[in-house]
Amino acid sequence: MEALGLGRRFGTQVALRDVTLRVGWGERVAVLGPNGAGKSTLLRILGTLAPPSSGELHIAGLSPRHDRARIRRRLGIVAHQTYLFDALTALENLLFYGQLYDVPRARQRAAELLERMGLAARADTRVRQLSRGMQQRLALARALLHEPDILLLDEPDTGLDQDGQAILAAVVREHADRTVVLTTHHVERAVALCDRAVVLDRGRLVRDSRVDDRGSDAVRALSLVAAGGG
Amino acid sequence: MRHVAALVWKDVLVEARSRELVAGTAVFALLVLLVFSFSFDLRGPQAQAAVPGMLWVTVLFAAMLGMTRTFQSELESGALDGLLASPVDRGTLYLGKLVANLIFALAVALLVLLAAGLVFNAATIGAGPLAVVALGTVGIVAVTTVLAAATVRSRARELLLPLLAVPLLVPVVIGGVEELALALAVATETATRPPWPGLLAAFDVIFVAAGYLVFEFVIEE
């Protein structure tokens, strides 16, 4: 995944400025930064949901300008919103998305994912009747349904309890060749899950470093930068 | 085709459970018909000539009201992004939404015809009136589905949609009123009369095709 000089404006507001980021296959990258730093905007652009105002983006050697459908087939996205239909049940949501992504044996795959997310007993419960944490688990199942090789996770731990966070951690770590880009406010979690951390501040990429040291000093130093203080 | 079927199934299931769109729009349409019946003295053959116009105004207003909701709930829940993040071609998303909206709009139009028959004492149920209303409804839904997508991210969408759609739909209303008048036997065929059924069908084809082609540009951010 290669983003070169990405910029994004909303009228006079600049959300991203000249962000260059290269993510290799199998890399797990945490995007940190204070509120309004541009993390979600960056993920929306990487997810082909919003075009950049400037700069170039290539995903798996493909350009979103010409190969959007092929790129989208390889992406699994968990965003702030769950992308789920409230009136449908958990299983119906997965079957619906399974059809959109042409997932073979979608019912079996959906059942496996519901089991894995601890939602098997809730398969026939409508989404609006699930708790926020359960909805987030289901959103994770939806993102994994078509076995994407790139996962884009925008604050995926929102509403998750301890079990949910353990599932999330397992999902992030499970495939050595799956690329993961995740945003979070929790530096400890980013350090624990990712090999690399980049920090955005007011739309600029201000730090890009490998996470070799997972000790408390490293967490503290990264927290300082991510809070906009360093 | 499989994707269109999945999208239609999803919308029909959501509507069957939430009953937001059809029930609300149908009640609104019945209220408009009642207002017309209170406002005009519809006794006598001259007054009956106004029935096709009142019927189309009712169908058009009801469609406008329903279509403002068509992408709104998906935008609010974030499910619209889920559809847009999928690899499904945008033209296919349009066709799925078009077919689902058409099912809902035709259900409401059928109810309007039934109610109009009772309120205005007109022979609104028959192959002729049904065919004309179906032809016109396809055009209305084809146009409003695209425009609803174009305006869904605007704060003034409830105002913008009719402002943009009604001028485009003038040919449908004129043709629909003329043809319905003929079907209800409140007008007679003349040699100079334009071939409205053909024109309505052409309008439908043109706007469905245009919607399919431009949907990507109106729905993407």
GROMACS .gro file of C-alpha atoms in nm:
model
  451
    1MET     CA    1   0.000   0.000   0.000
    2GLU     CA    2   0.158   0.324  -0.109
    3ALA     CA    3   0.024   0.672  -0.035
    4LEU     CA    4   0.226   0.955  -0.181
    5GLY     CA    5   0.166   1.313  -0.070
    6LEU     CA    6  -0.201   1.255   0.019
    7GLY     CA    7  -0.400   1.566   0.097
    8ARG     CA    8  -0.766   1.614   0.173
    9ARG     CA    9  -0.960   1.937   0.207
   10PHE     CA   10  -1.316   2.002   0.316
   11GLY     CA   11  -1.379   2.352   0.183
   12THR     CA   12  -1.121   2.568   0.355
   13GLN     CA   13  -1.053   2.304   0.622
   14VAL     CA   14  -0.744   2.092   0.560
   15ALA     CA   15  -0.782   1.742   0.706
   16LEU     CA   16  -0.468   1.583   0.559
   17ARG     CA   17  -0.151   1.749   0.438
   18ASP     CA   18   0.106   1.578   0.221
   19VAL     CA   19   0.094   1.239   0.393
   20THR     CA   20   0.332   0.981   0.251
   21LEU     CA   21   0.299   0.630   0.386
   22ARG     CA   22   0.422   0.297   0.254
   23VAL     CA   23   0.287  -0.019   0.413
   24GLY     CA   24   0.435  -0.354   0.313
   25TRP     CA   25   0.253  -0.688   0.293
   26GLY     CA   26   0.191  -0.833   0.633
   27GLU     CA   27   0.280  -0.514   0.815
   28ARG     CA   28   0.061  -0.403   1.106
   29VAL     CA   29   0.059  -0.026   1.135
   30ALA     CA   30  -0.106   0.179   1.408
   31VAL     CA   31  -0.215   0.532   1.321
   32LEU     CA   32  -0.214   0.747   1.632
   33GLY     CA   33  -0.295   1.107   1.700
   34PRO     CA   34  -0.525   1.341   1.889
   35ASN     CA   35  -0.887   1.407   1.786
   36GLY     CA   36  -0.905   1.585   1.451
   37ALA     CA   37  -0.557   1.471   1.349
   38GLY     CA   38  -0.690   1.317   1.026
   39LYS     CA   39  -0.677   0.947   1.121
   40SER     CA   40  -1.030   0.862   1.006
   41THR     CA   41  -0.992   1.072   0.692
   42LEU     CA   42  -0.674   0.880   0.606
   43LEU     CA   43  -0.853   0.548   0.656
   44ARG     CA   44  -1.150   0.659   0.444
   45ILE     CA   45  -0.910   0.745   0.163
   46LEU     CA   46  -0.723   0.415   0.199
   47GLY     CA   47  -1.062   0.240   0.199
   48THR     CA   48  -1.154   0.416  -0.131
   49LEU     CA   49  -1.454   0.573   0.039
   50ALA     CA   50  -1.324   0.925  -0.020
   51PRO     CA   51  -1.090   1.050  -0.289
   52PRO     CA   52  -0.781   1.247  -0.189
   53SER     CA   53  -0.777   1.613  -0.289
   54SER     CA   54  -0.413   1.568  -0.387
   55GLY     CA   55  -0.152   1.295  -0.400
   56GLU     CA   56  -0.145   0.939  -0.528
   57LEU     CA   57  -0.260   0.612  -0.381
   58HIS     CA   58  -0.180   0.258  -0.490
   59ILE     CA   59  -0.309  -0.053  -0.318
   60ALA     CA   60  -0.166  -0.388  -0.422
   61GLY     CA   61  -0.030  -0.214  -0.730
   62LEU     CA   62  -0.378  -0.095  -0.826
   63SER     CA   63  -0.503   0.261  -0.853
   64PRO     CA   64  -0.839   0.349  -0.695
   65ARG     CA   65  -0.906   0.567  -1.000
   66HIS     CA   66  -0.919   0.268  -1.233
   67ASP     CA   67  -0.949  -0.047  -1.023
   68ARG     CA   68  -1.176   0.048  -0.736
   69ALA     CA   69  -1.383  -0.272  -0.745
   70ARG     CA   70  -1.074  -0.496  -0.743
   71ILE     CA   71  -0.924  -0.301  -0.454
   72ARG     CA   72  -1.248  -0.309  -0.256
   73ARG     CA   73  -1.264  -0.685  -0.290
   74ARG     CA   74  -0.930  -0.705  -0.104
   75LEU     CA   75  -1.020  -0.462   0.175
   76GLY     CA   76  -1.197  -0.534   0.500
   77ILE     CA   77  -1.309  -0.219   0.680
   78VAL     CA   78  -1.426  -0.157   1.035
   79ALA     CA   79  -1.519   0.208   1.082
   80HIS     CA   80  -1.676   0.426   1.352
   81GLN     CA   81  -2.012   0.319   1.216
   82THR     CA   82  -2.078  -0.051   1.188
   83TYR     CA   83  -2.208  -0.057   0.826
   84LEU     CA   84  -2.485  -0.286   0.954
   85PHE     CA   85  -2.856  -0.271   0.880
   86ASP     CA   86  -3.041  -0.224   1.209
   87ALA     CA   87  -3.360  -0.398   1.097
   88LEU     CA   88  -3.180  -0.713   0.981
   89THR     CA   89  -3.054  -0.988   1.209
   90ALA     CA   90  -2.684  -1.058   1.262
   91LEU     CA   91  -2.698  -1.356   1.025
   92GLU     CA   92  -2.901  -1.168   0.761
   93ASN     CA   93  -2.644  -0.887   0.762
   94LEU     CA   94  -2.360  -1.131   0.702
   95LEU     CA   95  -2.552  -1.318   0.432
   96PHE     CA   96  -2.634  -0.990   0.258
   97TYR     CA   97  -2.272  -0.875   0.257
   98GLY     CA   98  -2.169  -1.227   0.159
   99GLN     CA   99  -2.375  -1.190  -0.158
  100LEU     CA  100  -2.225  -0.848  -0.236
  101TYR     CA  101  -1.872  -0.992  -0.203
  102ASP     CA  102  -1.961  -1.321  -0.380
  103VAL     CA  103  -1.847  -1.522  -0.079
  104PRO     CA  104  -1.866  -1.895  -0.156
  105ARG     CA  105  -2.062  -2.100   0.103
  106ALA     CA  106  -2.159  -1.772   0.268
  107ARG     CA  107  -2.395  -1.933   0.521
  108GLN     CA  108  -2.122  -2.163   0.652
  109ARG     CA  109  -1.868  -1.880   0.661
  110ALA     CA  110  -2.117  -1.653   0.842
  111ALA     CA  111  -2.189  -1.925   1.099
  112GLU     CA  112  -1.815  -1.974   1.160
  113LEU     CA  113  -1.759  -1.603   1.211
  114LEU     CA  114  -2.058  -1.566   1.442
  115GLU     CA  115  -1.922  -1.853   1.648
  116ARG     CA  116  -1.577  -1.699   1.658
  117MET     CA  117  -1.713  -1.358   1.762
  118GLY     CA  118  -1.919  -1.518   2.039
  119LEU     CA  119  -2.242  -1.423   1.863
  120ALA     CA  120  -2.372  -1.766   1.758
  121ALA     CA  121  -2.658  -1.745   2.007
  122ARG     CA  122  -2.747  -1.401   1.868
  123ALA     CA  123  -2.750  -1.498   1.501
  124ASP     CA  124  -3.124  -1.433   1.471
  125THR     CA  125  -3.129  -1.117   1.681
  126ARG     CA  126  -3.184  -0.791   1.499
  127VAL     CA  127  -2.884  -0.560   1.507
  128ARG     CA  128  -3.073  -0.280   1.682
  129GLN     CA  129  -3.130  -0.518   1.974
  130LEU     CA  130  -2.759  -0.595   2.012
  131SER     CA  131  -2.538  -0.398   2.251
  132ARG     CA  132  -2.276  -0.162   2.105
  133GLY     CA  133  -2.002  -0.412   2.181
  134MET     CA  134  -2.189  -0.694   2.008
  135GLN     CA  135  -2.252  -0.472   1.708
  136GLN     CA  136  -1.880  -0.400   1.694
  137ARG     CA  137  -1.801  -0.773   1.700
  138LEU     CA  138  -2.049  -0.823   1.419
  139ALA     CA  139  -1.885  -0.538   1.226
  140LEU     CA  140  -1.555  -0.721   1.264
  141ALA     CA  141  -1.718  -1.042   1.135
  142ARG     CA  142  -1.858  -0.846   0.837
  143ALA     CA  143  -1.512  -0.709   0.758
  144LEU     CA  144  -1.357  -1.060   0.770
  145LEU     CA  145  -1.635  -1.232   0.574
  146HIS     CA  146  -1.461  -1.227   0.235
  147GLU     CA  147  -1.117  -1.299   0.382
  148PRO     CA  148  -0.955  -0.970   0.282
  149ASP     CA  149  -0.578  -0.938   0.268
  150ILE     CA  150  -0.588  -0.581   0.394
  151LEU     CA  151  -0.774  -0.479   0.710
  152LEU     CA  152  -0.849  -0.112   0.778
  153LEU     CA  153  -0.969  -0.071   1.135
  154ASP     CA  154  -1.082   0.270   1.257
  155GLU     CA  155  -1.091   0.255   1.636
  156PRO     CA  156  -1.206  -0.107   1.622
  157ASP     CA  157  -1.205  -0.144   2.001
  158THR     CA  158  -1.499   0.096   2.044
  159GLY     CA  159  -1.744  -0.061   2.287
  160LEU     CA  160  -1.558  -0.392   2.305
  161ASP     CA  161  -1.531  -0.570   2.639
  162GLN     CA  162  -1.227  -0.778   2.746
  163ASP     CA  163  -1.337  -1.081   2.542
  164GLY     CA  164  -1.406  -0.865   2.240
  165GLN     CA  165  -1.063  -0.704   2.266
  166ALA     CA  166  -0.902  -1.047   2.287
  167ILE     CA  167  -1.088  -1.148   1.969
  168LEU     CA  168  -0.974  -0.827   1.800
  169ALA     CA  169  -0.614  -0.890   1.902
  170ALA     CA  170  -0.631  -1.244   1.763
  171VAL     CA  171  -0.778  -1.117   1.435
  172VAL     CA  172  -0.501  -0.858   1.396
  173ARG     CA  173  -0.229  -1.112   1.466
  174GLU     CA  174  -0.371  -1.425   1.300
  175HIS     CA  175  -0.233  -1.403   0.946
  176ALA     CA  176   0.132  -1.313   0.896
  177ASP     CA  177   0.062  -1.202   0.538
  178ARG     CA  178  -0.244  -0.988   0.615
  179THR     CA  179  -0.178  -0.614   0.619
  180VAL     CA  180  -0.347  -0.422   0.898
  181VAL     CA  181  -0.380  -0.047   0.939
  182LEU     CA  182  -0.560   0.055   1.255
  183THR     CA  183  -0.632   0.381   1.428
  184THR     CA  184  -0.667   0.400   1.803
  185HIS     CA  185  -0.637   0.636   2.096
  186HIS     CA  186  -0.491   0.359   2.310
  187VAL     CA  187  -0.115   0.370   2.264
  188GLU     CA  188  -0.063   0.059   2.479
  189ARG     CA  189  -0.293  -0.140   2.252
  190ALA     CA  190  -0.124  -0.004   1.940
  191VAL     CA  191   0.216  -0.100   2.075
  192ALA     CA  192   0.092  -0.446   2.171
  193LEU     CA  193  -0.073  -0.519   1.835
  194CYS     CA  194   0.138  -0.345   1.574
  195ASP     CA  195   0.491  -0.355   1.435
  196ARG     CA  196   0.494   0.009   1.344
  197ALA     CA  197   0.331   0.330   1.466
  198VAL     CA  198   0.273   0.649   1.273
  199VAL     CA  199   0.150   0.966   1.438
  200LEU     CA  200  -0.068   1.226   1.270
  201ASP     CA  201  -0.104   1.576   1.406
  202ARG     CA  202  -0.327   1.836   1.240
  203GLY     CA  203  -0.323   1.637   0.919
  204ARG     CA  204   0.057   1.594   0.903
  205LEU     CA  205   0.249   1.275   0.954
  206VAL     CA  206   0.487   1.375   1.234
  207ARG     CA  207   0.634   1.041   1.333
  208ASP     CA  208   0.683   0.703   1.171
  209SER     CA  209   0.870   0.445   1.374
  210ARG     CA  210   0.897   0.072   1.427
  211VAL     CA  211   0.765  -0.068   1.753
  212ASP     CA  212   1.058  -0.278   1.869
  213ASP     CA  213   1.048  -0.174   2.230
  214ARG     CA  214   0.710  -0.255   2.387
  215GLY     CA  215   0.812  -0.140   2.734
  216SER     CA  216   0.646   0.132   2.938
  217ASP     CA  217   0.903   0.397   2.845
  218ALA     CA  218   0.833   0.348   2.476
  219VAL     CA  219   0.458   0.366   2.542
  220ARG     CA  220   0.503   0.685   2.741
  221ALA     CA  221   0.718   0.846   2.472
  222LEU     CA  222   0.473   0.754   2.197
  223SER     CA  223   0.178   0.871   2.407
  224LEU     CA  224   0.338   1.210   2.437
  225VAL     CA  225   0.379   1.245   2.061
  226ALA     CA  226   0.032   1.104   1.990
  227ALA     CA  227  -0.125   1.354   2.228
  228GLY     CA  228   0.033   1.632   2.026
  229GLY     CA  229   0.285   1.717   2.292
  230GLY     CA  230   0.601   1.602   2.128
  231MET     CA  231  -2.843  -0.971  -1.146
  232ARG     CA  232  -2.763  -1.166  -0.827
  233HIS     CA  233  -2.644  -0.846  -0.663
  234VAL     CA  234  -2.958  -0.657  -0.768
  235ALA     CA  235  -3.171  -0.935  -0.617
  236ALA     CA  236  -2.971  -0.919  -0.291
  237LEU     CA  237  -3.012  -0.541  -0.271
  238VAL     CA  238  -3.387  -0.560  -0.338
  239TRP     CA  239  -3.430  -0.842  -0.085
  240LYS     CA  240  -3.249  -0.635   0.177
  241ASP     CA  241  -3.462  -0.323   0.115
  242VAL     CA  242  -3.789  -0.516   0.113
  243LEU     CA  243  -3.696  -0.696   0.435
  244VAL     CA  244  -3.593  -0.370   0.605
  245GLU     CA  245  -3.918  -0.204   0.493
  246ALA     CA  246  -4.131  -0.502   0.598
  247ARG     CA  247  -3.987  -0.471   0.949
  248SER     CA  248  -3.961  -0.094   0.990
  249ARG     CA  249  -4.272   0.002   0.787
  250GLU     CA  250  -4.134   0.355   0.761
  251LEU     CA  251  -4.156   0.423   0.391
  252VAL     CA  252  -4.473   0.265   0.254
  253ALA     CA  253  -4.698   0.321   0.556
  254GLY     CA  254  -4.598   0.687   0.599
  255THR     CA  255  -4.621   0.763   0.229
  256ALA     CA  256  -4.955   0.584   0.190
  257VAL     CA  257  -5.113   0.777   0.479
  258PHE     CA  258  -4.980   1.103   0.331
  259ALA     CA  259  -5.124   1.014  -0.013
  260LEU     CA  260  -5.465   0.936   0.136
  261LEU     CA  261  -5.464   1.267   0.323
  262VAL     CA  262  -5.385   1.456  -0.001
  263LEU     CA  263  -5.675   1.281  -0.172
  264LEU     CA  264  -5.904   1.375   0.115
  265VAL     CA  265  -5.792   1.739   0.096
  266PHE     CA  266  -5.874   1.739  -0.276
  267SER     CA  267  -6.215   1.587  -0.210
  268PHE     CA  268  -6.293   1.854   0.052
  269SER     CA  269  -6.158   2.137  -0.165
  270PHE     CA  270  -6.343   2.068  -0.490
  271ASP     CA  271  -6.700   1.987  -0.578
  272LEU     CA  272  -6.647   1.676  -0.787
  273ARG     CA  273  -7.007   1.621  -0.892
  274GLY     CA  274  -7.073   1.649  -1.265
  275PRO     CA  275  -6.873   1.546  -1.573
  276GLN     CA  276  -6.667   1.869  -1.592
  277ALA     CA  277  -6.533   1.819  -1.243
  278GLN     CA  278  -6.440   1.458  -1.323
  279ALA     CA  279  -6.195   1.593  -1.581
  280ALA     CA  280  -5.982   1.717  -1.289
  281VAL     CA  281  -5.948   1.367  -1.138
  282PRO     CA  282  -5.642   1.257  -1.343
  283GLY     CA  283  -5.457   1.574  -1.243
  284MET     CA  284  -5.540   1.532  -0.874
  285LEU     CA  285  -5.435   1.169  -0.891
  286TRP     CA  286  -5.096   1.245  -1.045
  287VAL     CA  287  -5.029   1.531  -0.804
  288THR     CA  288  -5.099   1.287  -0.520
  289VAL     CA  289  -4.869   1.019  -0.664
  290LEU     CA  290  -4.593   1.274  -0.731
  291PHE     CA  291  -4.607   1.432  -0.384
  292ALA     CA  292  -4.616   1.093  -0.215
  293ALA     CA  293  -4.314   0.979  -0.419
  294MET     CA  294  -4.120   1.295  -0.324
  295LEU     CA  295  -4.192   1.236   0.042
  296GLY     CA  296  -4.090   0.871   0.028
  297MET     CA  297  -3.777   0.925  -0.178
  298THR     CA  298  -3.625   1.174   0.066
  299ARG     CA  299  -3.604   0.879   0.307
  300THR     CA  300  -3.463   0.633   0.058
  301PHE     CA  301  -3.092   0.679   0.138
  302GLN     CA  302  -3.131   0.881   0.456
  303SER     CA  303  -3.168   0.594   0.701
  304GLU     CA  304  -2.872   0.415   0.540
  305LEU     CA  305  -2.663   0.731   0.564
  306GLU     CA  306  -2.758   0.782   0.929
  307SER     CA  307  -2.676   0.423   1.026
  308GLY     CA  308  -2.355   0.420   0.822
  309ALA     CA  309  -2.482   0.129   0.613
  310LEU     CA  310  -2.450   0.343   0.300
  311ASP     CA  311  -2.071   0.338   0.345
  312GLY     CA  312  -2.093  -0.039   0.380
  313LEU     CA  313  -2.258  -0.057   0.038
  314LEU     CA  314  -2.007   0.186  -0.109
  315ALA     CA  315  -1.711  -0.004   0.038
  316SER     CA  316  -1.830  -0.321  -0.137
  317PRO     CA  317  -1.699  -0.412  -0.483
  318VAL     CA  318  -2.047  -0.395  -0.633
  319ASP     CA  319  -2.070  -0.172  -0.938
  320ARG     CA  320  -2.250   0.158  -0.865
  321GLY     CA  321  -2.492   0.107  -1.153
  322THR     CA  322  -2.597  -0.218  -0.986
  323LEU     CA  323  -2.652  -0.035  -0.656
  324TYR     CA  324  -2.877   0.203  -0.850
  325LEU     CA  325  -3.076  -0.078  -1.010
  326GLY     CA  326  -3.123  -0.249  -0.673
  327LYS     CA  327  -3.251   0.071  -0.515
  328LEU     CA  328  -3.463   0.151  -0.820
  329VAL     CA  329  -3.641  -0.185  -0.816
  330ALA     CA  330  -3.702  -0.170  -0.440
  331ASN     CA  331  -3.832   0.189  -0.462
  332LEU     CA  332  -4.048   0.090  -0.756
  333ILE     CA  333  -4.209  -0.190  -0.553
  334PHE     CA  334  -4.287   0.056  -0.272
  335ALA     CA  335  -4.406   0.335  -0.505
  336LEU     CA  336  -4.629   0.102  -0.707
  337ALA     CA  337  -4.785  -0.030  -0.385
  338VAL     CA  338  -4.867   0.327  -0.281
  339ALA     CA  339  -4.987   0.418  -0.634
  340LEU     CA  340  -5.221   0.117  -0.634
  341LEU     CA  341  -5.363   0.229  -0.301
  342VAL     CA  342  -5.407   0.581  -0.438
  343LEU     CA  343  -5.598   0.443  -0.739
  344LEU     CA  344  -5.822   0.238  -0.512
  345ALA     CA  345  -5.889   0.530  -0.279
  346ALA     CA  346  -5.940   0.773  -0.568
  347GLY     CA  347  -6.201   0.539  -0.714
  348LEU     CA  348  -6.397   0.561  -0.390
  349VAL     CA  349  -6.342   0.930  -0.313
  350PHE     CA  350  -6.398   1.063  -0.667
  351ASN     CA  351  -6.643   0.793  -0.778
  352ALA     CA  352  -6.422   0.720  -1.082
  353ALA     CA  353  -6.338   0.391  -1.255
  354THR     CA  354  -5.972   0.399  -1.153
  355ILE     CA  355  -5.925   0.024  -1.126
  356GLY     CA  356  -5.870  -0.130  -1.462
  357ALA     CA  357  -5.591  -0.229  -1.696
  358GLY     CA  358  -5.578   0.115  -1.861
  359PRO     CA  359  -5.535   0.334  -1.550
  360LEU     CA  360  -5.302   0.078  -1.390
  361ALA     CA  361  -5.077   0.066  -1.697
  362VAL     CA  362  -5.059   0.447  -1.720
  363VAL     CA  363  -4.981   0.490  -1.351
  364ALA     CA  364  -4.717   0.215  -1.369
  365LEU     CA  365  -4.550   0.378  -1.672
  366GLY     CA  366  -4.541   0.717  -1.503
  367THR     CA  367  -4.427   0.577  -1.168
  368VAL     CA  368  -4.122   0.413  -1.328
  369GLY     CA  369  -4.015   0.754  -1.461
  370ILE     CA  370  -4.077   0.927  -1.128
  371VAL     CA  371  -3.879   0.664  -0.935
  372ALA     CA  372  -3.595   0.656  -1.191
  373VAL     CA  373  -3.543   1.032  -1.155
  374THR     CA  374  -3.600   1.064  -0.781
  375THR     CA  375  -3.373   0.770  -0.691
  376VAL     CA  376  -3.076   0.941  -0.859
  377LEU     CA  377  -3.161   1.281  -0.716
  378ALA     CA  378  -3.217   1.136  -0.367
  379ALA     CA  379  -2.864   0.994  -0.385
  380ALA     CA  380  -2.728   1.327  -0.509
  381THR     CA  381  -2.892   1.525  -0.228
  382VAL     CA  382  -2.870   1.279   0.063
  383ARG     CA  383  -2.557   1.439   0.211
  384SER     CA  384  -2.712   1.787   0.193
  385ARG     CA  385  -2.878   1.932   0.502
  386ALA     CA  386  -3.154   2.077   0.283
  387ARG     CA  387  -3.228   1.743   0.109
  388GLU     CA  388  -3.604   1.754   0.181
  389LEU     CA  389  -3.622   2.084  -0.007
  390LEU     CA  390  -3.364   2.010  -0.274
  391LEU     CA  391  -3.513   1.684  -0.397
  392PRO     CA  392  -3.851   1.825  -0.511
  393LEU     CA  393  -3.685   2.142  -0.641
  394LEU     CA  394  -3.464   1.935  -0.870
  395ALA     CA  395  -3.707   1.653  -0.950
  396VAL     CA  396  -4.034   1.830  -1.026
  397PRO     CA  397  -3.906   2.029  -1.329
  398LEU     CA  398  -3.757   1.708  -1.472
  399LEU     CA  399  -4.083   1.523  -1.415
  400VAL     CA  400  -4.309   1.773  -1.593
  401PRO     CA  401  -4.327   1.554  -1.907
  402VAL     CA  402  -4.432   1.254  -1.696
  403VAL     CA  403  -4.706   1.455  -1.525
  404ILE     CA  404  -4.838   1.603  -1.851
  405GLY     CA  405  -4.828   1.268  -2.031
  406GLY     CA  406  -4.965   1.083  -1.729
  407VAL     CA  407  -5.258   1.323  -1.687
  408GLU     CA  408  -5.343   1.316  -2.059
  409GLU     CA  409  -5.326   0.938  -2.082
  410LEU     CA  410  -5.508   0.879  -1.755
  411ALA     CA  411  -5.787   1.111  -1.870
  412LEU     CA  412  -5.825   0.890  -2.173
  413ALA     CA  413  -5.816   0.572  -1.966
  414LEU     CA  414  -6.079   0.712  -1.727
  415ALA     CA  415  -6.292   0.821  -2.024
  416VAL     CA  416  -6.294   1.186  -1.920
  417ALA     CA  417  -6.118   1.283  -2.246
  418THR     CA  418  -6.136   1.158  -2.603
  419GLU     CA  419  -5.875   1.064  -2.858
  420THR     CA  420  -5.788   1.333  -3.116
  421ALA     CA  421  -5.572   1.319  -3.427
  422THR     CA  422  -5.327   1.580  -3.295
  423ARG     CA  423  -5.274   1.410  -2.960
  424PRO     CA  424  -4.910   1.310  -2.897
  425PRO     CA  425  -4.841   0.936  -2.853
  426TRP     CA  426  -4.813   0.963  -2.473
  427PRO     CA  427  -4.769   0.593  -2.386
  428GLY     CA  428  -4.468   0.575  -2.620
  429LEU     CA  429  -4.329   0.902  -2.486
  430LEU     CA  430  -4.372   0.787  -2.124
  431ALA     CA  431  -4.199   0.457  -2.204
  432ALA     CA  432  -3.915   0.645  -2.378
  433PHE     CA  433  -3.881   0.875  -2.076
  434ASP     CA  434  -3.856   0.569  -1.850
  435VAL     CA  435  -3.588   0.405  -2.062
  436ILE     CA  436  -3.383   0.725  -2.095
  437PHE     CA  437  -3.389   0.806  -1.724
  438VAL     CA  438  -3.323   0.451  -1.605
  439ALA     CA  439  -3.025   0.433  -1.843
  440ALA     CA  440  -2.904   0.779  -1.737
  441GLY     CA  441  -2.943   0.687  -1.371
  442TYR     CA  442  -2.742   0.369  -1.422
  443LEU     CA  443  -2.462   0.563  -1.590
  444VAL     CA  444  -2.440   0.866  -1.359
  445PHE     CA  445  -2.507   0.698  -1.025
  446GLU     CA  446  -2.136   0.648  -0.954
  447PHE     CA  447  -2.076   1.022  -0.980
  448VAL     CA  448  -2.367   1.122  -0.757
  449ILE     CA  449  -2.328   0.863  -0.480
  450GLU     CA  450  -1.949   0.869  -0.435
  451GLU     CA  451  -1.810   1.128  -0.197
   0.00000   0.00000   0.00000
